[in-house]
XYZ file of C-alpha atoms in Angstrom:
637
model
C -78.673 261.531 -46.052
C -79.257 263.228 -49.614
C -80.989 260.714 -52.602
C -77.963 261.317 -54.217
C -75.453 260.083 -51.424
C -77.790 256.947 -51.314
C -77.733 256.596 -54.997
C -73.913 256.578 -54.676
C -73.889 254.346 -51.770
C -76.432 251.722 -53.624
C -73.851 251.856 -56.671
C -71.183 250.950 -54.362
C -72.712 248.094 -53.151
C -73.439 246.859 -56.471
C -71.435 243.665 -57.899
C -68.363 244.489 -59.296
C -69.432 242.898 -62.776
C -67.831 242.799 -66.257
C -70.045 245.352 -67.465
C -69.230 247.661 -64.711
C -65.999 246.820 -65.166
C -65.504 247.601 -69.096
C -68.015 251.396 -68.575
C -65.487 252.121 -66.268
C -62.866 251.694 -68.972
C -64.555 253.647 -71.822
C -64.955 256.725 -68.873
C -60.791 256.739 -68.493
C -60.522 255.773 -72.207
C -62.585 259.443 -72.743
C -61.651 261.264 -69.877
C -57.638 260.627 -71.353
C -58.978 261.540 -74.662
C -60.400 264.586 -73.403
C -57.442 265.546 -71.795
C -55.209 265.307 -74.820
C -57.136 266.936 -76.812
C -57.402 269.762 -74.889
C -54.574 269.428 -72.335
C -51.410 268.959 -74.664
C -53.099 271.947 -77.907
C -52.633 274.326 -74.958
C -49.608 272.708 -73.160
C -48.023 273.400 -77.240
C -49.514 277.006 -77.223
C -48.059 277.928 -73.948
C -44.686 276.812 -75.011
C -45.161 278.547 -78.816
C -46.012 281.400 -76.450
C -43.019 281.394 -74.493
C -40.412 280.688 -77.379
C -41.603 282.204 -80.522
C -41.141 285.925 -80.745
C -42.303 288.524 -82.795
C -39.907 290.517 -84.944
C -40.123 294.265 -85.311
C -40.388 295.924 -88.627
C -37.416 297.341 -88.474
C -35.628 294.332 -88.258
C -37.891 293.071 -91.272
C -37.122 295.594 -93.650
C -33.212 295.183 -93.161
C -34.288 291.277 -93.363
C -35.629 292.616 -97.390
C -32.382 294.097 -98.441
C -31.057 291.541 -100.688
C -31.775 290.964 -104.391
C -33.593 288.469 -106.093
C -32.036 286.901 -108.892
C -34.087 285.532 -112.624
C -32.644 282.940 -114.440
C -33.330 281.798 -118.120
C -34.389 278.048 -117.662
C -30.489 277.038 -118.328
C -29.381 278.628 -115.516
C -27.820 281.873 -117.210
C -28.813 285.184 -115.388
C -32.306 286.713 -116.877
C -32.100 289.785 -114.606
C -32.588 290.991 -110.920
C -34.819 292.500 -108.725
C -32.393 294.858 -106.974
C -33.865 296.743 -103.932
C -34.151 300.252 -104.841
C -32.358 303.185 -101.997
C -34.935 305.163 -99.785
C -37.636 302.471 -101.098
C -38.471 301.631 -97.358
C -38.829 304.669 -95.817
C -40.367 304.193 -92.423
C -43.781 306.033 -91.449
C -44.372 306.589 -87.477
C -48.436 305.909 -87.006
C -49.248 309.524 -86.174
C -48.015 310.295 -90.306
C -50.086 307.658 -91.774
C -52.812 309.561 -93.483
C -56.311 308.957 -92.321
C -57.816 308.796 -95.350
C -55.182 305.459 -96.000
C -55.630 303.978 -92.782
C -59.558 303.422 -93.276
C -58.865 302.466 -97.182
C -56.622 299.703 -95.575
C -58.360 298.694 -92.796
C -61.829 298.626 -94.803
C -60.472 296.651 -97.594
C -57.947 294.111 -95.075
C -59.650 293.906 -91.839
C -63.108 295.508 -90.843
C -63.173 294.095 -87.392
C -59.023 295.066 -87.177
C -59.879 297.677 -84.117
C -62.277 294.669 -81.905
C -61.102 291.549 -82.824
C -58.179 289.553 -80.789
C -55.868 289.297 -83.529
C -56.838 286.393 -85.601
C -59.835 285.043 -87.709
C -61.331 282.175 -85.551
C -62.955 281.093 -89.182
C -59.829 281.419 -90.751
C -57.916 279.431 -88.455
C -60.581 276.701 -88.292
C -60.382 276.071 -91.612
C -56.857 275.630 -92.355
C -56.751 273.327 -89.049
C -59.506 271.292 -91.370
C -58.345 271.248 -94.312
C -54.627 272.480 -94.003
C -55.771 275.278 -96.232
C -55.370 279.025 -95.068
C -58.126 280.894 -94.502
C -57.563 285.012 -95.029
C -56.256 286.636 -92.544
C -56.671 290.183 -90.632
C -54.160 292.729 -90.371
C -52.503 291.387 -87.660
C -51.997 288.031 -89.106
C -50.965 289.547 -92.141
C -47.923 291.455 -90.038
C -47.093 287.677 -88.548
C -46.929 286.093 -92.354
C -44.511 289.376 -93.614
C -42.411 289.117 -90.985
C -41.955 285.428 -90.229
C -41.265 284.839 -94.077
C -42.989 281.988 -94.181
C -46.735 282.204 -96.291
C -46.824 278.330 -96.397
C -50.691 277.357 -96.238
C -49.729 274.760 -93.643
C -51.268 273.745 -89.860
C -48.328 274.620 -88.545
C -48.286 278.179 -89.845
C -51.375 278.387 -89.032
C -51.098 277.685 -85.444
C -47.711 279.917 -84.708
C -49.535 282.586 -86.524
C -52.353 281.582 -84.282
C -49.609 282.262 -80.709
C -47.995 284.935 -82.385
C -51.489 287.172 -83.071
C -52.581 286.822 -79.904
C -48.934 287.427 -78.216
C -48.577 290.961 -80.667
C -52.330 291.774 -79.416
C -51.287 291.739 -75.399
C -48.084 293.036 -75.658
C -48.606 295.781 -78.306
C -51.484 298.867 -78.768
C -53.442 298.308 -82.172
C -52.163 301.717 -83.440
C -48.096 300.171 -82.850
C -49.496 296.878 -84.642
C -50.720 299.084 -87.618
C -47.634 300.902 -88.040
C -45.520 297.973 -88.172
C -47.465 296.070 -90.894
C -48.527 299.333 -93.229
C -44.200 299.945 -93.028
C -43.771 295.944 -94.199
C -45.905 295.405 -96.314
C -45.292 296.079 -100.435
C -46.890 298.327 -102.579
C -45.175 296.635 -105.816
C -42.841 297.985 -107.813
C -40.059 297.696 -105.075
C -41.625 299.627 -102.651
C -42.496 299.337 -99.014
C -44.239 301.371 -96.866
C -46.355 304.009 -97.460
C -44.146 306.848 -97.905
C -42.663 305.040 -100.835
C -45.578 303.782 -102.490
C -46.976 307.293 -102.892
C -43.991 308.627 -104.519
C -43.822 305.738 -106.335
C -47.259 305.689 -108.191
C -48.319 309.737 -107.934
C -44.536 311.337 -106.828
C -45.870 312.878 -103.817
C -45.122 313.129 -100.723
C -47.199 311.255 -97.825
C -49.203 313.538 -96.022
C -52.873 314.350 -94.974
C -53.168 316.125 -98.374
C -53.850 312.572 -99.547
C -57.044 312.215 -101.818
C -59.656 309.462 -101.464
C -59.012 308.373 -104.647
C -55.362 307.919 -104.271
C -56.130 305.995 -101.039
C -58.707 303.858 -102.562
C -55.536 303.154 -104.831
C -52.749 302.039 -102.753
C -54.963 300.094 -100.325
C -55.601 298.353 -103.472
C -52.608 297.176 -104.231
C -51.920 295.722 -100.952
C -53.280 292.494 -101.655
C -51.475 291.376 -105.248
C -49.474 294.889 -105.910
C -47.784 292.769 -109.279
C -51.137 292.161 -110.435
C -53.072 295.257 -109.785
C -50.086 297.138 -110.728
C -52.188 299.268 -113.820
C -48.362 299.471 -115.824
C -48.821 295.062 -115.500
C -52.591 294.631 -115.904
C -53.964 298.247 -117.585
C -55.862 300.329 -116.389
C -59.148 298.558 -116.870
C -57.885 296.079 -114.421
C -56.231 298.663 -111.643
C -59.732 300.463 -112.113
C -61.793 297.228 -110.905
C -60.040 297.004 -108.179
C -59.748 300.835 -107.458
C -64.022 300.200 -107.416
C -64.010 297.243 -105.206
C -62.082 299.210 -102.566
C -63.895 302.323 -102.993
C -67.192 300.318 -102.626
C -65.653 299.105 -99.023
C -65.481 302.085 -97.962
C -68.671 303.171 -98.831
C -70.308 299.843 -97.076
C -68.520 300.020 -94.330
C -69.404 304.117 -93.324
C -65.899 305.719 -94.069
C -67.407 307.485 -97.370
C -70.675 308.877 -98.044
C -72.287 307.155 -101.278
C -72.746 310.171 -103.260
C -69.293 312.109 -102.315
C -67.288 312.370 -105.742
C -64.255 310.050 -106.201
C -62.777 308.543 -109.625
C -60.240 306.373 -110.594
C -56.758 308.503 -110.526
C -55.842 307.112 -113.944
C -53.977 310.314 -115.262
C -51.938 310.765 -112.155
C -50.370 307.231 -111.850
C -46.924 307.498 -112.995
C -45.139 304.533 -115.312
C -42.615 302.733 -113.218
C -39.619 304.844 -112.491
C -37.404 301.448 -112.523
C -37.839 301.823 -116.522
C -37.134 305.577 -117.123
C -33.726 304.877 -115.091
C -32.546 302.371 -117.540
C -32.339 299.777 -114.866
C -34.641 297.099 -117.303
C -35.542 297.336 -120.338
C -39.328 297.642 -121.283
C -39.379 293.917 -122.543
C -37.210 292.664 -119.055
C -39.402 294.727 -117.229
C -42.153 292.910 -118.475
C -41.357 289.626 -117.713
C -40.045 290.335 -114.136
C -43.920 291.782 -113.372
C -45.616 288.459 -115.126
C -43.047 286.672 -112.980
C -43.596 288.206 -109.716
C -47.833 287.980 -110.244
C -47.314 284.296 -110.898
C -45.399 283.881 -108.326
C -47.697 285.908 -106.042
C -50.371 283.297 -106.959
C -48.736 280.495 -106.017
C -47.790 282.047 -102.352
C -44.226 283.184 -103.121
C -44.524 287.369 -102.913
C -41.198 289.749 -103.562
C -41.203 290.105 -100.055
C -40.917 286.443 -99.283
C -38.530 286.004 -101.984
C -36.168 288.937 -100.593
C -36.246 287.416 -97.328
C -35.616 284.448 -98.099
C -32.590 285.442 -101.076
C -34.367 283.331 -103.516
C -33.351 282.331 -106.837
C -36.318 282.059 -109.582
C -35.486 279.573 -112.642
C -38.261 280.282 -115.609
C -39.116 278.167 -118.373
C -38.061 281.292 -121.115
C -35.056 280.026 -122.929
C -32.518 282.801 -123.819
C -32.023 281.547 -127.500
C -35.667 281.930 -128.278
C -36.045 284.950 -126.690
C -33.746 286.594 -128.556
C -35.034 285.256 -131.625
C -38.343 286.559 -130.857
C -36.933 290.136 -129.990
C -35.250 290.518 -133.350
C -38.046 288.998 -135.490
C -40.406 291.518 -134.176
C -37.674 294.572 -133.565
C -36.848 293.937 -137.488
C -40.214 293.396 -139.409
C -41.456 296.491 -137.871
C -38.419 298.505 -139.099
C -40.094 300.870 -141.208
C -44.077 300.034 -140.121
C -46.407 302.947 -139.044
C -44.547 304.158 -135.879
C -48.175 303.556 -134.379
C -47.945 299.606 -134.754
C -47.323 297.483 -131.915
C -46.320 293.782 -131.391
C -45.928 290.712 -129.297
C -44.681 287.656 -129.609
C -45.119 284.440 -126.952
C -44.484 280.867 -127.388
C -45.329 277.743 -125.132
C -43.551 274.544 -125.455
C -46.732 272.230 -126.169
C -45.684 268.816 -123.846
C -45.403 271.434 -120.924
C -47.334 274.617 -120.719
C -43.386 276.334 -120.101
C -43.318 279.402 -121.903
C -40.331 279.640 -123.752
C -40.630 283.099 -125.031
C -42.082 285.853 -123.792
C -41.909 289.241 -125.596
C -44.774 291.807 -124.323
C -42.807 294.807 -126.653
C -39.632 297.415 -125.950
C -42.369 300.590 -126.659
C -43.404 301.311 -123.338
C -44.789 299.661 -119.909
C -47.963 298.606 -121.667
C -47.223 294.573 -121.954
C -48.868 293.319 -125.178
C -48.234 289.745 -124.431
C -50.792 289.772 -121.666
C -53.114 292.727 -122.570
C -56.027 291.346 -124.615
C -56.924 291.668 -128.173
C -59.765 291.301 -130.267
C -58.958 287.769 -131.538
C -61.023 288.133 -135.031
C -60.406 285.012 -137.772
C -57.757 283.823 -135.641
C -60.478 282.387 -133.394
C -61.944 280.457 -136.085
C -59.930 276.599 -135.041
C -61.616 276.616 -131.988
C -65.118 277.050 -133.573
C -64.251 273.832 -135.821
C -63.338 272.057 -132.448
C -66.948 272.340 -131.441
C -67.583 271.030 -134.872
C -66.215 268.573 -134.553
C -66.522 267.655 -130.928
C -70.338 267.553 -132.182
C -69.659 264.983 -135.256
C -68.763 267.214 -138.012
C -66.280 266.212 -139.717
C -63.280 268.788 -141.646
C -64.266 267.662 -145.168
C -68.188 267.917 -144.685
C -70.333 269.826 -146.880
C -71.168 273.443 -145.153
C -73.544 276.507 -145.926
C -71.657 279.605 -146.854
C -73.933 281.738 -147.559
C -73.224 285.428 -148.075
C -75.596 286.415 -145.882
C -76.840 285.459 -142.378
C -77.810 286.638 -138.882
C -76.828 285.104 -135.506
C -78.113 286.174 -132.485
C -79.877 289.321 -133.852
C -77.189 290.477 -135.475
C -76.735 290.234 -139.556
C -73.348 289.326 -140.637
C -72.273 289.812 -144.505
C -69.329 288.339 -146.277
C -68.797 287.345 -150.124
C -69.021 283.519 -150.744
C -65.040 282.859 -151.744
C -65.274 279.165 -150.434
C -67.754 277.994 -153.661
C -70.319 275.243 -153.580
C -68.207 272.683 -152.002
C -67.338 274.153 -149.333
C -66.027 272.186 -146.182
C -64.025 273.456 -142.888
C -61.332 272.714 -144.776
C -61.485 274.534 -147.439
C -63.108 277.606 -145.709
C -59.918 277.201 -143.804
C -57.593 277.483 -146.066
C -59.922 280.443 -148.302
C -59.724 282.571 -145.349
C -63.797 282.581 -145.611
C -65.991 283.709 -142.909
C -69.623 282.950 -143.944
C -69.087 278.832 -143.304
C -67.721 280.046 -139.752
C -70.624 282.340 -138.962
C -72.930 279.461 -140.533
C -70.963 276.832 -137.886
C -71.438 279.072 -134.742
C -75.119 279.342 -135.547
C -75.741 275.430 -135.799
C -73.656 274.932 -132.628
C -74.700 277.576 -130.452
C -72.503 280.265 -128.562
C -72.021 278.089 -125.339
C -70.328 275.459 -127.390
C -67.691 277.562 -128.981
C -66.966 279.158 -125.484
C -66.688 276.047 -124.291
C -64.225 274.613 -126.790
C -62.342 277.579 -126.665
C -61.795 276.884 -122.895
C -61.287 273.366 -123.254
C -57.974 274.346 -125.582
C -57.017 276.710 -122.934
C -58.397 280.160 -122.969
C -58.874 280.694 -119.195
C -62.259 281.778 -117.409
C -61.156 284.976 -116.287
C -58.076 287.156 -117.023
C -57.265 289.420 -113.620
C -60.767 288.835 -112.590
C -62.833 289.728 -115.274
C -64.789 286.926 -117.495
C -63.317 286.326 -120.786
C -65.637 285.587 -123.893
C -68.705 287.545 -122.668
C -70.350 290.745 -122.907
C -69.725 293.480 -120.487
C -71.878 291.485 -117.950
C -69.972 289.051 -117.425
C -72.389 286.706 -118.522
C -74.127 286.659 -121.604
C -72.334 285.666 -125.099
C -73.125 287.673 -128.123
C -72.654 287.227 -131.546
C -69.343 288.559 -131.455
C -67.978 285.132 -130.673
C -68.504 283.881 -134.219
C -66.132 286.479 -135.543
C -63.793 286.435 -132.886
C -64.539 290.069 -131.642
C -63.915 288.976 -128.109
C -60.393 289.655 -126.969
C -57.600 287.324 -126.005
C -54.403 287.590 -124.721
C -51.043 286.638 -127.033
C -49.853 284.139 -123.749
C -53.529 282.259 -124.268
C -53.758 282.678 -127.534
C -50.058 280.217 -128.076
C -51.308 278.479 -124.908
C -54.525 277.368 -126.335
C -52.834 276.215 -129.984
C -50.599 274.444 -128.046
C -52.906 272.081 -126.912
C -53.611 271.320 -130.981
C -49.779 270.534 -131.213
C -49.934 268.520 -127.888
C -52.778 266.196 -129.896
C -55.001 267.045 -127.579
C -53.653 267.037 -124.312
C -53.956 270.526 -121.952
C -51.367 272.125 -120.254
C -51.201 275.244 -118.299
C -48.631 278.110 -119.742
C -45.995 278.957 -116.744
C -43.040 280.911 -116.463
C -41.807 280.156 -113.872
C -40.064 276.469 -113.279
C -38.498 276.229 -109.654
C -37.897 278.939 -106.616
C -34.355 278.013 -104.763
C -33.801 279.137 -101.387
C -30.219 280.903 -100.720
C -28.420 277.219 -100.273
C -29.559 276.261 -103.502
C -32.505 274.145 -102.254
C -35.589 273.908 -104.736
C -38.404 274.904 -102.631
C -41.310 275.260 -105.011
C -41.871 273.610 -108.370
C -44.007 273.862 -111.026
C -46.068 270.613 -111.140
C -47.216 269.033 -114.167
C -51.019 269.302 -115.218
C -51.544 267.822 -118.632
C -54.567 266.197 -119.117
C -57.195 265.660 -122.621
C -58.715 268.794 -123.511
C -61.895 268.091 -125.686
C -63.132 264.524 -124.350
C -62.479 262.622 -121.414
C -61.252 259.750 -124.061
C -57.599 260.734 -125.036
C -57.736 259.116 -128.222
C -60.992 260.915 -129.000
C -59.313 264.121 -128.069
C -56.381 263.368 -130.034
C -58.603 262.924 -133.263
C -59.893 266.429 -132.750
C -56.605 268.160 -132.306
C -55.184 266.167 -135.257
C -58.161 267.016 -137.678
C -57.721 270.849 -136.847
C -53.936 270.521 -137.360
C -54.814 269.097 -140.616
C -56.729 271.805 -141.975
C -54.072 273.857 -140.826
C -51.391 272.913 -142.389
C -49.891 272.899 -146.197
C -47.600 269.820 -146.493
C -45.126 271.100 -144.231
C -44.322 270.202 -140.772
C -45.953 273.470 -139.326
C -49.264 274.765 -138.874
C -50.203 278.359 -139.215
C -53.530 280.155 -138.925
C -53.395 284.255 -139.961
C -55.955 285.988 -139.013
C -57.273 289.525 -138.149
C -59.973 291.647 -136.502
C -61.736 294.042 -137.875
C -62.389 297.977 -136.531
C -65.721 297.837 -135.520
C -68.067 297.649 -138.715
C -65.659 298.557 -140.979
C -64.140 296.624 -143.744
C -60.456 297.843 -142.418
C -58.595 295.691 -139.342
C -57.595 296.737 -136.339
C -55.766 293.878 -134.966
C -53.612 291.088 -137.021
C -52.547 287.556 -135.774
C -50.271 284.471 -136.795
C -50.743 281.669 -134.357
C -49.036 278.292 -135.176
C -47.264 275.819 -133.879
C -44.969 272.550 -134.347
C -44.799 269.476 -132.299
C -42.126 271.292 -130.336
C -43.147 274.948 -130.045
C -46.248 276.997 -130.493
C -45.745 280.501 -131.114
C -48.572 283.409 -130.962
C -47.759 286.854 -132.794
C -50.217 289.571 -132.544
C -49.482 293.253 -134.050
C -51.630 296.400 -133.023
C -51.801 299.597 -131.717
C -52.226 301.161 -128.373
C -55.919 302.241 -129.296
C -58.523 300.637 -131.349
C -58.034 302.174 -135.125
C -58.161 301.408 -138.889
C -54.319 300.213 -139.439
C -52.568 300.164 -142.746
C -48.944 299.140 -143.509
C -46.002 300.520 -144.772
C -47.292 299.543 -148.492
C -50.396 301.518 -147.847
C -52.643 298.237 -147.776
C -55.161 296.876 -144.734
C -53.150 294.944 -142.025
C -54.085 291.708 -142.148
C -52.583 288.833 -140.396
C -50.860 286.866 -143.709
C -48.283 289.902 -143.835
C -46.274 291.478 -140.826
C -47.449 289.115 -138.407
C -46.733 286.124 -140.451
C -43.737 287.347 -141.760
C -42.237 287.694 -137.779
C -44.062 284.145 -137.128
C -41.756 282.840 -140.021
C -38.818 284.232 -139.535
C -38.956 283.003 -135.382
C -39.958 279.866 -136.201
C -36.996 279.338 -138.607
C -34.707 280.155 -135.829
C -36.138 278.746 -133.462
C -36.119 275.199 -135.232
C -32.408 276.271 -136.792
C -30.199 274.828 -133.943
C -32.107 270.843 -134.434
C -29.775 268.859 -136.939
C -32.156 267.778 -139.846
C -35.099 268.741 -138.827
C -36.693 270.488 -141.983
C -40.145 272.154 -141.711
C -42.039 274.587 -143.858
C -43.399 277.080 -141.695
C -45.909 278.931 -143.499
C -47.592 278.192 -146.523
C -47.066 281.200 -149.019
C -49.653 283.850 -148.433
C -53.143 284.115 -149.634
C -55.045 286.671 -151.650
C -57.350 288.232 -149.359
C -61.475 288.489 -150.808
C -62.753 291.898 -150.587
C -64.883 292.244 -146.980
């Protein structure tokens, strides 16, 4: 007999006692527990296994045939996204280009030839915290097809089944083909054959470039945001880097072999040379589809799923906007530019949203240098720091500020306050401001109000590093974009509160079932204490305004060192609408107007400002505001 058989033996001839009794308990109490936690997640995947299928691209792409409709935030048709012929082309494996399968596979899924199908990581974490993690290429193929992109456990774990059912059943090379033919290149395409057409109007073959690969594997993960004709080409060129650094980490590229952004070679969207939108419609659909994108509706979840998009823009306004700006630049320098964008202040919806009819550029969202315009959100710090609008500051004519000397004429006199540097149009008390508070306060303000961290990635209000602040920030020379600009002002006209600028409301499903909302997120911008933040935004608004029930700030930037501008604002608001107007050019040069004087922001831009707002304020029975005061002489600069 073994010690152990004796030990058993000895514990059977133990008492039967009440401590025996309840261990016994807790072991069937655990060993059930065990069993369900383990027994009944693989009892579920074996039945997922067994019912769920996988669909077949081909089924897929006839599944993205339908159109996707835009309404104005009444209801009335905007425009729609109408699927274009021989956009879908499919590509057998063997005609993918190698040079674009690396690009993909080293910018979506390194491990995509070893792994099982799934991220482990990925699907840990969503069962955690019901968040999706990102997914490889095979996962990817599971979210296109299935429709649904809903960070959810249950996603999760059918994409979980359905990974590892496409990984027996199918050879990695068939799993490739069927999600490079699904997925969307933007601009209405699908499929590699039509993305390359699409952006260089070529055919898809292994005369292919590295550079054009980087490219289109680029656009893969956001194609309405890295689309260069919606973001630039600044943007389209970051992320034409990040790729092309992939695939020089990961082996597929030697570090020193030549490759450059293919700038010259992208084409502008062929949707607008066919007349099927018009520049203007053609920008809001793209800002449309890359918010959406962000918030986990992509075009081809919306074309599967015959959606229905309601934005905030009302048709009215839009109008308005579009004939204000089409009219004041009648007779301009043909090289002038303009945008207009304005943000209903109690909820962030943007109710107008006009990025220009010139071309696919969109000024709305394309930053510009921001110049005197940026001034109210250096007298937030101010006063967030105890100034107050009608205390004594230096103007001095001279000064430097971060190791840079800054020279304007002293048109504010010896009294001068915030208030009436303000309305002067002086820059020296500014300058003399920034210095006392520092550069991190004024970028800090400036965010509080609304101007966001980072536009498409990139760090706004800093140098080139992404870091440091200069002493461009007293004078504004950091650019902004029109939509932040009006979104930021807003939050003066909301006294104080923050809200985020959206355009897009609610996302029906084909019954007429609101799926996604927008959800409010106001909240105090300046202090914690609404009341305090409500003094701030009121005591800017004050020194903003002439009497009347608007307030206006004009501005401008200059061109570089030069006493000329290159950039003009008018950013105002009422309590029901703020309204950003910015007029340019496509480059950065000295612009004069039609009368042969400097473009400065108290002229064409006001004038279009003016005339909106009067229209826009028109249809509300006796409601009476002035919305400019009359324009001021400008000092010599």
């Amino acid at each position: 007999m073994t010690l152990a058989t004796e030990e058993i033996e000895e514990e059977n001839e133990q008492p039967d006692t009440p401590r025996r009794r309840r261990w016994r308990r807790i072991r069937r109490i655990g060993y059930w527990t065990f069993g369900l936690l383990v027994g009944v997640p693989l009892i579920a995947f074996w039945v997922a296994y067994l019912v769920l299928d996988v669909r077949s691209p081909q089924e897929v792409l006839a599944g993205l045939d339908k159109t996707v409709v835009l309404q104005y935030s009444d209801g009335s048709p905007l425009l729609k996204v109408i699927p274009a012929d021989g956009d879908r082309t499919f590509v057998p494996y063997s005609q993918v280009p190698e040079k674009l399968r690396d690009a993909i596979i080293a910018t979506e899924d390194p491990t995509f030839w070893d792994n099982q199908g799934f991220d482990p990581t990925g699907i840990g974490r969503a069962f955690l915290t019901g968040v999706g993690g990102g997914s490889g290429i095979t996962q990817q193929y599971i979210k296109k097809s299935t429709g649904d992109d809903d960070a959810t456990i249950g996603r999760k774990f059918a994409e979980l089944v359905l990974s590892t059912k496409i990984t027996q059943e199918q050879s990695k090379e068939q799993i490739f083909e069927s999600y490079v033919n699904i997925i969307s290149f933007g601009r209405g395409t699908f499929g590699p054959a039509a993305a390359m057409n699409a952006y260089f109007g070529k055919k898809l073959d292994d005369s292919m470039t590295w550079s054009e690969a980087a490219f289109l594997a680029g656009m893969i993960q956001s194609p309405s945001v890295h689309d260069p004709a919606a973001s630039g080409d600044a943007h389209a060129a970051r992320r034409w880097q990040y790729v092309h650094d992939k695939l020089v980490a990961r082996g597929y590229v030697k570090a020193g072999e030549p490759m450059a952004y293919p700038g010259e070679e992208i084409q502008a969207p062929s949707e607008t040379r066919a007349g099927r939108l018009t520049y203007d419609e053609f920008h809001i659909k793209q800002q449309v589809l890359a918010e959406l994108e962000q918030d986990g509706f992509p075009l081809g979840r919306l074309q599967q799923g015959n959606m229905t998009v309601v934005t905030t823009l009302d048709h009215g306004l839009q109008d308005a906007a579009k004939k204000a700006l089409q009219d004041r630049l009648k007779g301009e320098p043909k090289e002038f530019r303009g945008a207009v964008v304005a943000v209903d202040p109690k909820t962030g919806a943007v109710r107008v949203y006009q990025g220009g009819d010139q071309g696919v550029r969109d000024y709305a969202s394309t930053p510009h240098a921001a110049g005197s315009a940026f001034y109210p959100f250096t007298l937030a710090a101010a006063l967030r720091r105890g100034y107050g609008p009608d205390v004594p500051v230096p103007a001095p004519e001279e000064q430097e500020f971060l190791g840079e000397k800054f020279k304007y004429p002293d048109v504010c006199g010896v009294k001068c306050t915030p208030r009436t540097a303000m309305q002067a149009h002086a820059d020296g008390p500014f300058i003399a401001l920034a210095k006392k508070l520092g550069p991190d306060a004024l970028s800090e303000t400036a965010r509080q109000a609304g101007i966001p961290e980072t536009v498409d990635g990139t760090p706004t209000m800093r140098e080139k590093d992404g870091f440091l602040i200069g002493p461009g920030i007293a004078i504004g020379r950091y650019p902004l974009r029109p939509l932040d600009m009006a979104g930021a002002y807003a939050t003066f006209a909301n006294d104080g509160v923050r809200t985020t600028p959206h355009l897009v409301a609610k996302v029906r499903d084909e019954s007429g079932a609101v799926v996604w909302e927008h959800t409010d997120t106001a909240r105090p911008a300046f202090d914690e204490d609404e009341d305090a933040s409500r003094r701030i935004a009121r005591d800017v608004t004050g020194t903003l305004t002439d009497g009347g029930g608007a307030a206006l700030r004009t501005g401008e930037a200059e061109h570089g060192s030069s006493p000329d501008n290159q950039d003009a604002w008018a950013v105002g608001y009422t309590p029901q609408l703020a309204a950003a107007v910015w007029i340019g050019s496509d480059d950065d040069r000295r612009l004069v107007d039609a009368n042969g004087a400097k473009l400065t922001g108290d002229v064409v831009p006001a004038d279009i400002w003016r005339g909106f707002m009067t229209a826009a304020h028109q249809p509300v029975p006796d409601r009476k505001i002035v919305v400019a005061p009359p324009p001021v002489v400008r000092p010599p600069r």
